PDB file of C-alpha atoms in Angstrom:
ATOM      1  CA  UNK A   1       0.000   0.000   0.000  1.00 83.00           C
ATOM      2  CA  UNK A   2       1.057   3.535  -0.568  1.00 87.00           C
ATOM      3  CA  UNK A   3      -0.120   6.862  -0.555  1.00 86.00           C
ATOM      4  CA  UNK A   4      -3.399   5.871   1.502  1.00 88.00           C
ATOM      5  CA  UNK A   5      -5.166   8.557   2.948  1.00 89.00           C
ATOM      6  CA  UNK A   6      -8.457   7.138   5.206  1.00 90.00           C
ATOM      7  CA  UNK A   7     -10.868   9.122   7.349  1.00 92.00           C
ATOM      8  CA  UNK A   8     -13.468   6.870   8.645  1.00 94.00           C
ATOM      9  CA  UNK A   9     -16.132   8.187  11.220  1.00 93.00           C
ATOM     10  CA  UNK A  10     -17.132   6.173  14.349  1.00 92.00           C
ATOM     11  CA  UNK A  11     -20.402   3.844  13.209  1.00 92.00           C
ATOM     12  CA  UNK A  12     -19.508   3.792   9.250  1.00 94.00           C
ATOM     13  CA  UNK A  13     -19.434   0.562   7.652  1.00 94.00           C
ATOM     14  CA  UNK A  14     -16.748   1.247   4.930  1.00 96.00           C
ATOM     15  CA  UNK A  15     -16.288  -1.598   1.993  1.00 95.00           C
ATOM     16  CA  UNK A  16     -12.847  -2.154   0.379  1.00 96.00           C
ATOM     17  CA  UNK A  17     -13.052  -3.482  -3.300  1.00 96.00           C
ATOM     18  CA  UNK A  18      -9.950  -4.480  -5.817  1.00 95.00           C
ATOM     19  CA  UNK A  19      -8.472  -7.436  -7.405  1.00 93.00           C
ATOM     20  CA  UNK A  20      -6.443 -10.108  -5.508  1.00 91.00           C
ATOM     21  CA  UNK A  21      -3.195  -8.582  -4.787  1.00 90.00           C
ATOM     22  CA  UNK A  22      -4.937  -4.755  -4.771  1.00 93.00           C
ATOM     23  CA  UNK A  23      -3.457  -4.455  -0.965  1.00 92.00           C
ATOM     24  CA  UNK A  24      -7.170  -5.338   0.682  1.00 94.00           C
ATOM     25  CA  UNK A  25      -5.362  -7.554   3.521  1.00 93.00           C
ATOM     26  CA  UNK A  26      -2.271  -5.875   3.994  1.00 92.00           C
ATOM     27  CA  UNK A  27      -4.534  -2.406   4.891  1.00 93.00           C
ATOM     28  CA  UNK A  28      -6.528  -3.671   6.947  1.00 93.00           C
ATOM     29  CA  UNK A  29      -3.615  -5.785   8.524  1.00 91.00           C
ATOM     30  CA  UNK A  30      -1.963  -2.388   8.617  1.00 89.00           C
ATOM     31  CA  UNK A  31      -5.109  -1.246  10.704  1.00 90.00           C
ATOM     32  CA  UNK A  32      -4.728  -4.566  13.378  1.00 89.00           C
ATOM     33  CA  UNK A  33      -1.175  -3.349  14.048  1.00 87.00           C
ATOM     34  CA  UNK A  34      -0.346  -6.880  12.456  1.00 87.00           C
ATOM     35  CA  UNK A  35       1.774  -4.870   9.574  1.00 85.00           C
ATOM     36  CA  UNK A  36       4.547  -2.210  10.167  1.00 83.00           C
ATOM     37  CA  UNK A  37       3.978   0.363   8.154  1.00 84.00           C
ATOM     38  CA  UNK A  38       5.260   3.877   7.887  1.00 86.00           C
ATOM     39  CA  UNK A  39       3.190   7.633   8.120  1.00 86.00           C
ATOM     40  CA  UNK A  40       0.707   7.564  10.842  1.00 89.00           C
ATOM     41  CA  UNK A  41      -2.211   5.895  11.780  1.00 90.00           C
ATOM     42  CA  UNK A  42      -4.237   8.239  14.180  1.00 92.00           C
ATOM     43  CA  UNK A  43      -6.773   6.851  16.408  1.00 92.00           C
ATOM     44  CA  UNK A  44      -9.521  10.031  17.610  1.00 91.00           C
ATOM     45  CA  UNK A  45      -7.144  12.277  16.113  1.00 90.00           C
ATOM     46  CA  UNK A  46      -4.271  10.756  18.525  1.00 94.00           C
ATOM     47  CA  UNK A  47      -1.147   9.386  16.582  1.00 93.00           C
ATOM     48  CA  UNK A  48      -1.099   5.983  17.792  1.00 91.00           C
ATOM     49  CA  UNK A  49       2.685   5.563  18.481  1.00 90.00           C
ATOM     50  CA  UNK A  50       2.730   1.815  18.925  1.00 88.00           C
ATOM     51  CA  UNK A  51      -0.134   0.292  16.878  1.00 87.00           C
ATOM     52  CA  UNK A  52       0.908  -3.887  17.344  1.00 83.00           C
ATOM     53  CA  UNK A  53       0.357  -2.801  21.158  1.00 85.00           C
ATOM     54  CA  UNK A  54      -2.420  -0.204  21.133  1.00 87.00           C
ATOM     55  CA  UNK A  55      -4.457  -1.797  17.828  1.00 86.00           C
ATOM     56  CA  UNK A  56      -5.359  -4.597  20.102  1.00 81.00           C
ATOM     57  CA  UNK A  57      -9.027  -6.723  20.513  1.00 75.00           C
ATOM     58  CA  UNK A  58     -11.032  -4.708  22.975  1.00 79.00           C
ATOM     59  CA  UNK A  59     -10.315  -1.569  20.632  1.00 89.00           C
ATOM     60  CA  UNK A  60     -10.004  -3.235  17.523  1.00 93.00           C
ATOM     61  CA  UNK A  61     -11.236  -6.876  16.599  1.00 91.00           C
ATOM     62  CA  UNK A  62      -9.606  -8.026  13.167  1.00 91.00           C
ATOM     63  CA  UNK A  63     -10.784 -11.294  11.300  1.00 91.00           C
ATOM     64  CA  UNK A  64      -8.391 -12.702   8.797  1.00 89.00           C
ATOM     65  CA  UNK A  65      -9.524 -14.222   5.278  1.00 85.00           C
ATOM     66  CA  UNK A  66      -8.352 -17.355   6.270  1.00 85.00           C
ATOM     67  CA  UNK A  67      -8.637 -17.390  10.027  1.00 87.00           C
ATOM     68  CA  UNK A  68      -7.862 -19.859  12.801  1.00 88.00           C
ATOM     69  CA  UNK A  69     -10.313 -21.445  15.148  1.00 90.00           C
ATOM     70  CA  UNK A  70      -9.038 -23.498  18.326  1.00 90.00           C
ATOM     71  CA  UNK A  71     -10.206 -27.344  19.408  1.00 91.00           C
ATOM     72  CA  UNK A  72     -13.036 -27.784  21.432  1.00 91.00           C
ATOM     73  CA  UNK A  73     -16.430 -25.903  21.406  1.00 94.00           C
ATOM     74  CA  UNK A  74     -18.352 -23.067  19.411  1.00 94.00           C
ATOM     75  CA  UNK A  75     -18.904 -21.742  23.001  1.00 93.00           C
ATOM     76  CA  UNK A  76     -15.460 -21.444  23.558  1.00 92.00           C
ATOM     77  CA  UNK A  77     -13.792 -20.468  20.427  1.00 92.00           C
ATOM     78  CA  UNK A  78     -16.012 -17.452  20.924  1.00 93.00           C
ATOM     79  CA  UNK A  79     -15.802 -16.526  24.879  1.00 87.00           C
ATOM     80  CA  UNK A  80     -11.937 -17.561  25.072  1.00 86.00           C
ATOM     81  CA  UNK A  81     -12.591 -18.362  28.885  1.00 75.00           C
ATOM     82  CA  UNK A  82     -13.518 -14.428  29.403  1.00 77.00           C
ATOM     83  CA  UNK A  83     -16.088 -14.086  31.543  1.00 72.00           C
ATOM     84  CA  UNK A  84     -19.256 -11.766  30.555  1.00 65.00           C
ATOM     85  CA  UNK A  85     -18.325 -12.323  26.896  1.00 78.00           C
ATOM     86  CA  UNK A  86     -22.025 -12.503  25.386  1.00 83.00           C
ATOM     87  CA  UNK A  87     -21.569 -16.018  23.185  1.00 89.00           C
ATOM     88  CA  UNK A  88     -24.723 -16.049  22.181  1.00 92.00           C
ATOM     89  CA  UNK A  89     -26.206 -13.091  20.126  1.00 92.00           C
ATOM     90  CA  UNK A  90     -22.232 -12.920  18.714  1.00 92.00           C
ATOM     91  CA  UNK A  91     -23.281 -16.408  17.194  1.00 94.00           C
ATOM     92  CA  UNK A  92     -26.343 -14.549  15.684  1.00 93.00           C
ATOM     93  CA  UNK A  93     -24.642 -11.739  14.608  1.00 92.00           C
ATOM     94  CA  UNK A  94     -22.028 -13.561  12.289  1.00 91.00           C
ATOM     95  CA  UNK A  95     -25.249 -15.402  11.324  1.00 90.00           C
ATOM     96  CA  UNK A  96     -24.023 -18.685  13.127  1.00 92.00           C
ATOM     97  CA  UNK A  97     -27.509 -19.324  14.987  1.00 91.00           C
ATOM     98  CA  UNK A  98     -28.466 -22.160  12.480  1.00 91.00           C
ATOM     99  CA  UNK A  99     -24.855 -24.369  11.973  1.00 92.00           C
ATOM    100  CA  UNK A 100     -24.704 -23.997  15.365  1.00 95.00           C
ATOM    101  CA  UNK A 101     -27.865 -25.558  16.131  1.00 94.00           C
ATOM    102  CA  UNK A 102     -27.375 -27.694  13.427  1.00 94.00           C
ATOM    103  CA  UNK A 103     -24.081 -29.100  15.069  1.00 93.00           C
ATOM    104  CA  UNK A 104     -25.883 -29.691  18.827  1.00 94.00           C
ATOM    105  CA  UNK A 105     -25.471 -26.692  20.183  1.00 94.00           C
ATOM    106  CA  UNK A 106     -22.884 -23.850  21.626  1.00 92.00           C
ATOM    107  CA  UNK A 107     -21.647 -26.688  23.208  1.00 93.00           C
ATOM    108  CA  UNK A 108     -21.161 -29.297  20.543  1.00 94.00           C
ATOM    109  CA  UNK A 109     -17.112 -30.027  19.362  1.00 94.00           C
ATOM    110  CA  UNK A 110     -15.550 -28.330  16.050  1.00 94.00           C
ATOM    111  CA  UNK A 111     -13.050 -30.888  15.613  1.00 89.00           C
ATOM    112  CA  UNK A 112      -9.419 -30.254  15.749  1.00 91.00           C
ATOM    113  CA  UNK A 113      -9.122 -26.827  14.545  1.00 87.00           C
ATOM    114  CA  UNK A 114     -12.293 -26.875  13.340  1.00 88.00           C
ATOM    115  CA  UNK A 115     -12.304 -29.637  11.159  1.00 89.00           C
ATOM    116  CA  UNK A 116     -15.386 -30.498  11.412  1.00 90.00           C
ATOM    117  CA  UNK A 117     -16.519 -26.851   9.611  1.00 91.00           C
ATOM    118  CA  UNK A 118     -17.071 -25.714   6.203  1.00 89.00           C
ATOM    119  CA  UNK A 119     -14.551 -22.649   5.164  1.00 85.00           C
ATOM    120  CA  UNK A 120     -17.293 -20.779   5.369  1.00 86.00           C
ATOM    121  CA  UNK A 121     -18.511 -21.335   9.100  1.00 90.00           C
ATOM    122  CA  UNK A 122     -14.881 -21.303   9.946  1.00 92.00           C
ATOM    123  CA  UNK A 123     -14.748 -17.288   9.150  1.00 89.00           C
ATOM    124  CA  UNK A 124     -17.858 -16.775  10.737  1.00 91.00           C
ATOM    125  CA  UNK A 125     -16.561 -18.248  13.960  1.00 94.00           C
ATOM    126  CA  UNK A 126     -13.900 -16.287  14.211  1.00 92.00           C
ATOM    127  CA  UNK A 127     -15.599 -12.793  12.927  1.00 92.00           C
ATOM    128  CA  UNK A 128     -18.204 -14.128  16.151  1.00 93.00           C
ATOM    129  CA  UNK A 129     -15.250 -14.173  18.494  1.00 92.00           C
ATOM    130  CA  UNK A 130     -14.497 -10.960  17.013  1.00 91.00           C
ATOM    131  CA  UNK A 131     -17.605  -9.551  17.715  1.00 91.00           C
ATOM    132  CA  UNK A 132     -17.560 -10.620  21.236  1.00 90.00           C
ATOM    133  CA  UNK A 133     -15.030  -8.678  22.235  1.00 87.00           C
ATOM    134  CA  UNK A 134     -17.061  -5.322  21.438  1.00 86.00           C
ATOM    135  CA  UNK A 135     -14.382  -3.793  20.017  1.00 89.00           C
ATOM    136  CA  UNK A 136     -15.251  -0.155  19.086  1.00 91.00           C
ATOM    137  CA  UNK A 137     -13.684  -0.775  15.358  1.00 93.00           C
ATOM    138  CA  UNK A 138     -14.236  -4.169  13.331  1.00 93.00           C
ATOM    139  CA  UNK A 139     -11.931  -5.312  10.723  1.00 94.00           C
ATOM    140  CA  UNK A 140     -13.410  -8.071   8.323  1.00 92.00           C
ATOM    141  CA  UNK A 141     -11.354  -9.727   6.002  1.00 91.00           C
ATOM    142  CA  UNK A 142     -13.848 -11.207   2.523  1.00 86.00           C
ATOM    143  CA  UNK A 143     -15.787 -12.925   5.998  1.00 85.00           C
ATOM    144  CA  UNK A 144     -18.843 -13.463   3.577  1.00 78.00           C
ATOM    145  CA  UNK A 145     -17.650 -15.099   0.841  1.00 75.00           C
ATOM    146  CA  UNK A 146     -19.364 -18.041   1.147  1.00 74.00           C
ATOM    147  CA  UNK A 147     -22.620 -16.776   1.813  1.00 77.00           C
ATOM    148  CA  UNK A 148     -25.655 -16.231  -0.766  1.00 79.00           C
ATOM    149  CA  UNK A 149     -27.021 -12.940  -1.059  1.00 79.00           C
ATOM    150  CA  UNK A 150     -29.821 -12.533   1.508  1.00 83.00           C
ATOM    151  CA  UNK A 151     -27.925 -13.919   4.154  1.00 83.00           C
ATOM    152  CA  UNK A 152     -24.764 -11.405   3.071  1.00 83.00           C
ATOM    153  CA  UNK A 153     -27.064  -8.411   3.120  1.00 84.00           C
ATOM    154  CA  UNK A 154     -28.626  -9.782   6.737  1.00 86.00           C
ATOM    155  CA  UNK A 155     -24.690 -10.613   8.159  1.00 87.00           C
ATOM    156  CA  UNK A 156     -23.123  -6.624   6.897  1.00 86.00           C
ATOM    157  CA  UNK A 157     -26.881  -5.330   8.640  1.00 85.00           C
ATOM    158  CA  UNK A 158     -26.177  -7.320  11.537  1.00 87.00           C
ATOM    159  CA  UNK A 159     -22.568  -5.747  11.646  1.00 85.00           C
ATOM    160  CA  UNK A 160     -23.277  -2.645  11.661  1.00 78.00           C
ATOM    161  CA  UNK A 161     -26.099  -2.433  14.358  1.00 77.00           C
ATOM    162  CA  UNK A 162     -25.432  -1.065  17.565  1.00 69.00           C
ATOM    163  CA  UNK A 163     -23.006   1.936  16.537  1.00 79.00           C
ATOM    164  CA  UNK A 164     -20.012  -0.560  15.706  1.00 85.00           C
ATOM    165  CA  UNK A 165     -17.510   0.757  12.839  1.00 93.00           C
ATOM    166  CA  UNK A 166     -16.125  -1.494  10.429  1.00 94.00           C
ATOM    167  CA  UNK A 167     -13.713  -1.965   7.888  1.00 95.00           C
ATOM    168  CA  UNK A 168     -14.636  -4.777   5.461  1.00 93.00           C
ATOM    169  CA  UNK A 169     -13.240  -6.783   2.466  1.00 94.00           C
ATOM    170  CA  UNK A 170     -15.644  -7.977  -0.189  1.00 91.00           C
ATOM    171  CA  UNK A 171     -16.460  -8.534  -3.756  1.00 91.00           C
ATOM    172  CA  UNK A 172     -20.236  -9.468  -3.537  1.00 89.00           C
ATOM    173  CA  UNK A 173     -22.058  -6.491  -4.588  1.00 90.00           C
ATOM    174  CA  UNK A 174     -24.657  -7.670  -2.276  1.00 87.00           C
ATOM    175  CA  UNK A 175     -22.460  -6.603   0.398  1.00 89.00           C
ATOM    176  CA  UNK A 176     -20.832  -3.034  -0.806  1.00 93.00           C
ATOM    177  CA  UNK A 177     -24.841  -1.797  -1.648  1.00 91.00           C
ATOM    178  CA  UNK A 178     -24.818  -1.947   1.920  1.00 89.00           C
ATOM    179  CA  UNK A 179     -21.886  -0.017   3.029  1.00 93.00           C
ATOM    180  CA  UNK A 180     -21.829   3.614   3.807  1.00 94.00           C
ATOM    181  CA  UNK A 181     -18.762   3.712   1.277  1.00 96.00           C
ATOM    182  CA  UNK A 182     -16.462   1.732  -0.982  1.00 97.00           C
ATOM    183  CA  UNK A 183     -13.104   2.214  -1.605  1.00 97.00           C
ATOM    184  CA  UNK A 184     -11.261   0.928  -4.377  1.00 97.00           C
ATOM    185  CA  UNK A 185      -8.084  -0.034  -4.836  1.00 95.00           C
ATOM    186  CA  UNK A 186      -5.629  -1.243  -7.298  1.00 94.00           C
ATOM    187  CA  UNK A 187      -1.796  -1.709  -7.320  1.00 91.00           C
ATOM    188  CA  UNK A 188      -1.453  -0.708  -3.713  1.00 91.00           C
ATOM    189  CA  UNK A 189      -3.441   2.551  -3.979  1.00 92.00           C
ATOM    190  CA  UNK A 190      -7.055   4.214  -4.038  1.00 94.00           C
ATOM    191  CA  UNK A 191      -8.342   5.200  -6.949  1.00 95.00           C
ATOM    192  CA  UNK A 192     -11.824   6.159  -6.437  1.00 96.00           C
ATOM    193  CA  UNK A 193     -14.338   6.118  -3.198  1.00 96.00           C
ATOM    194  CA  UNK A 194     -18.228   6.995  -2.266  1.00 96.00           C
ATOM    195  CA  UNK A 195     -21.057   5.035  -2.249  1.00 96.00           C
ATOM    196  CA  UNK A 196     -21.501   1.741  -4.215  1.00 96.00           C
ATOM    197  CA  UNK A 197     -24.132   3.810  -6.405  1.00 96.00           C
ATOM    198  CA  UNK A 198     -21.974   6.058  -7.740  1.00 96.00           C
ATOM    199  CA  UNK A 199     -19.689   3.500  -8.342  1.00 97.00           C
ATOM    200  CA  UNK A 200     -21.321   0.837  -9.878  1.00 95.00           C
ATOM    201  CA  UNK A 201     -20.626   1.653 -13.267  1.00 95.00           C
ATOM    202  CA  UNK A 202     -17.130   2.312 -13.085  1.00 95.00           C
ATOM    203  CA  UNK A 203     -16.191  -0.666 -11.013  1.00 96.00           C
ATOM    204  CA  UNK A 204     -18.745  -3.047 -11.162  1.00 94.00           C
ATOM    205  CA  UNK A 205     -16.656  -5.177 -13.703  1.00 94.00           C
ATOM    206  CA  UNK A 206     -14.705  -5.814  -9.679  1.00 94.00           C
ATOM    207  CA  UNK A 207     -18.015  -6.994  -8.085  1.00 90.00           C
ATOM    208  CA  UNK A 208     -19.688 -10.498  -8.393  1.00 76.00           C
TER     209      UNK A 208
END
């Protein structure tokens, strides 16, 4: 990535778009603190002066495109033994309610590192831990990839409830008719932003 320049407001739900290799995952890696990166990242108008040790879950939750999920339960690859963590409605949120139920519960096994799940319910675990936490900004890595279109539209609703900001990945146009804005980006930079709308036509060639 280079040259980014990124205002986003407390409760937006903003959409990245571009080919593989555009620099989706490394931005929003750059955002975890998980990449080192040089310029500033400012957090409230605060330069954050260490982001690996201030970009941390409980102020920002980051789910990877191809995540990890621990052995043993769907309860407990979401609470992570922290008490008060509401398993539950996280579940619901990264529309896990029915696989879950599905499976025998919260409490039913996912296999060794969650063999025992589709790709697809393996991001959605994780972007439920992630939601757990209540971390005041969301990063969300192509988490909907394998979902059709209603569900998509009733995961990024879901996400966005309650005041929570995110940062997303996606091609599904499903999913970037419901952000506040896209951005685009190719080679490493931006090259156009606003709302999916506006953009349709010149990027929609991006968008399955």
């Amino acid at each position: 990535m280079q040259g980014v320049d990124l205002s986003v407001s407390a409760g937006e739900l903003v959409l990245l778009l571009g080919q593989v290799g555009s620099g989706k995952s490394s931005l929003l890696g750059a955002l975890a603190g998980l990449v080192s990166t040089t310029g500033e990242i400012r957090w409230n108008d605060r330069v954050v002066e260490d982001p690996e040790l201030e970009l941390r879950p409980g102020r920002v939750a980051h789910v990877a495109q191809v995540p990890r999920v621990l052995s043993g339960t769907f309860s407990g690859n979401v609470g992570l033994d922290h008490p008060g963590r509401e398993v539950l409605p996280a579940l619901e949120t990264a529309r896990m309610g029915r696989d879950v139920t599905e499976a025998g519960g919260p409490d039913a096994l996912v296999g060794h590192r969650g063999v025992r799940l589709s790709g697809g319910q393996v991001q959605r675990l994780a972007l439920a831990r992630a939601v757990a936490c209540d971390a005041d900004l969301l990063l969300a890595d192509d988490v909907s990839s394998a979902l059709d279109a209603t569900t998509e539209i009733e995961l990024w609703s879901a996400l966005r409830s309650g005041g929570r900001t995110v940062i997303g990945a996606t091609s599904k146009a499903a999913a970037l008719a419901q952000a506040d804005r896209v951005v685009v980006l190719d080679a490493g930079r931006v090259v156009d932003s606003g709302p999916w709308v506006e953009l349709s036509d010149r990027w929609g060639h991006l968008a399955g």
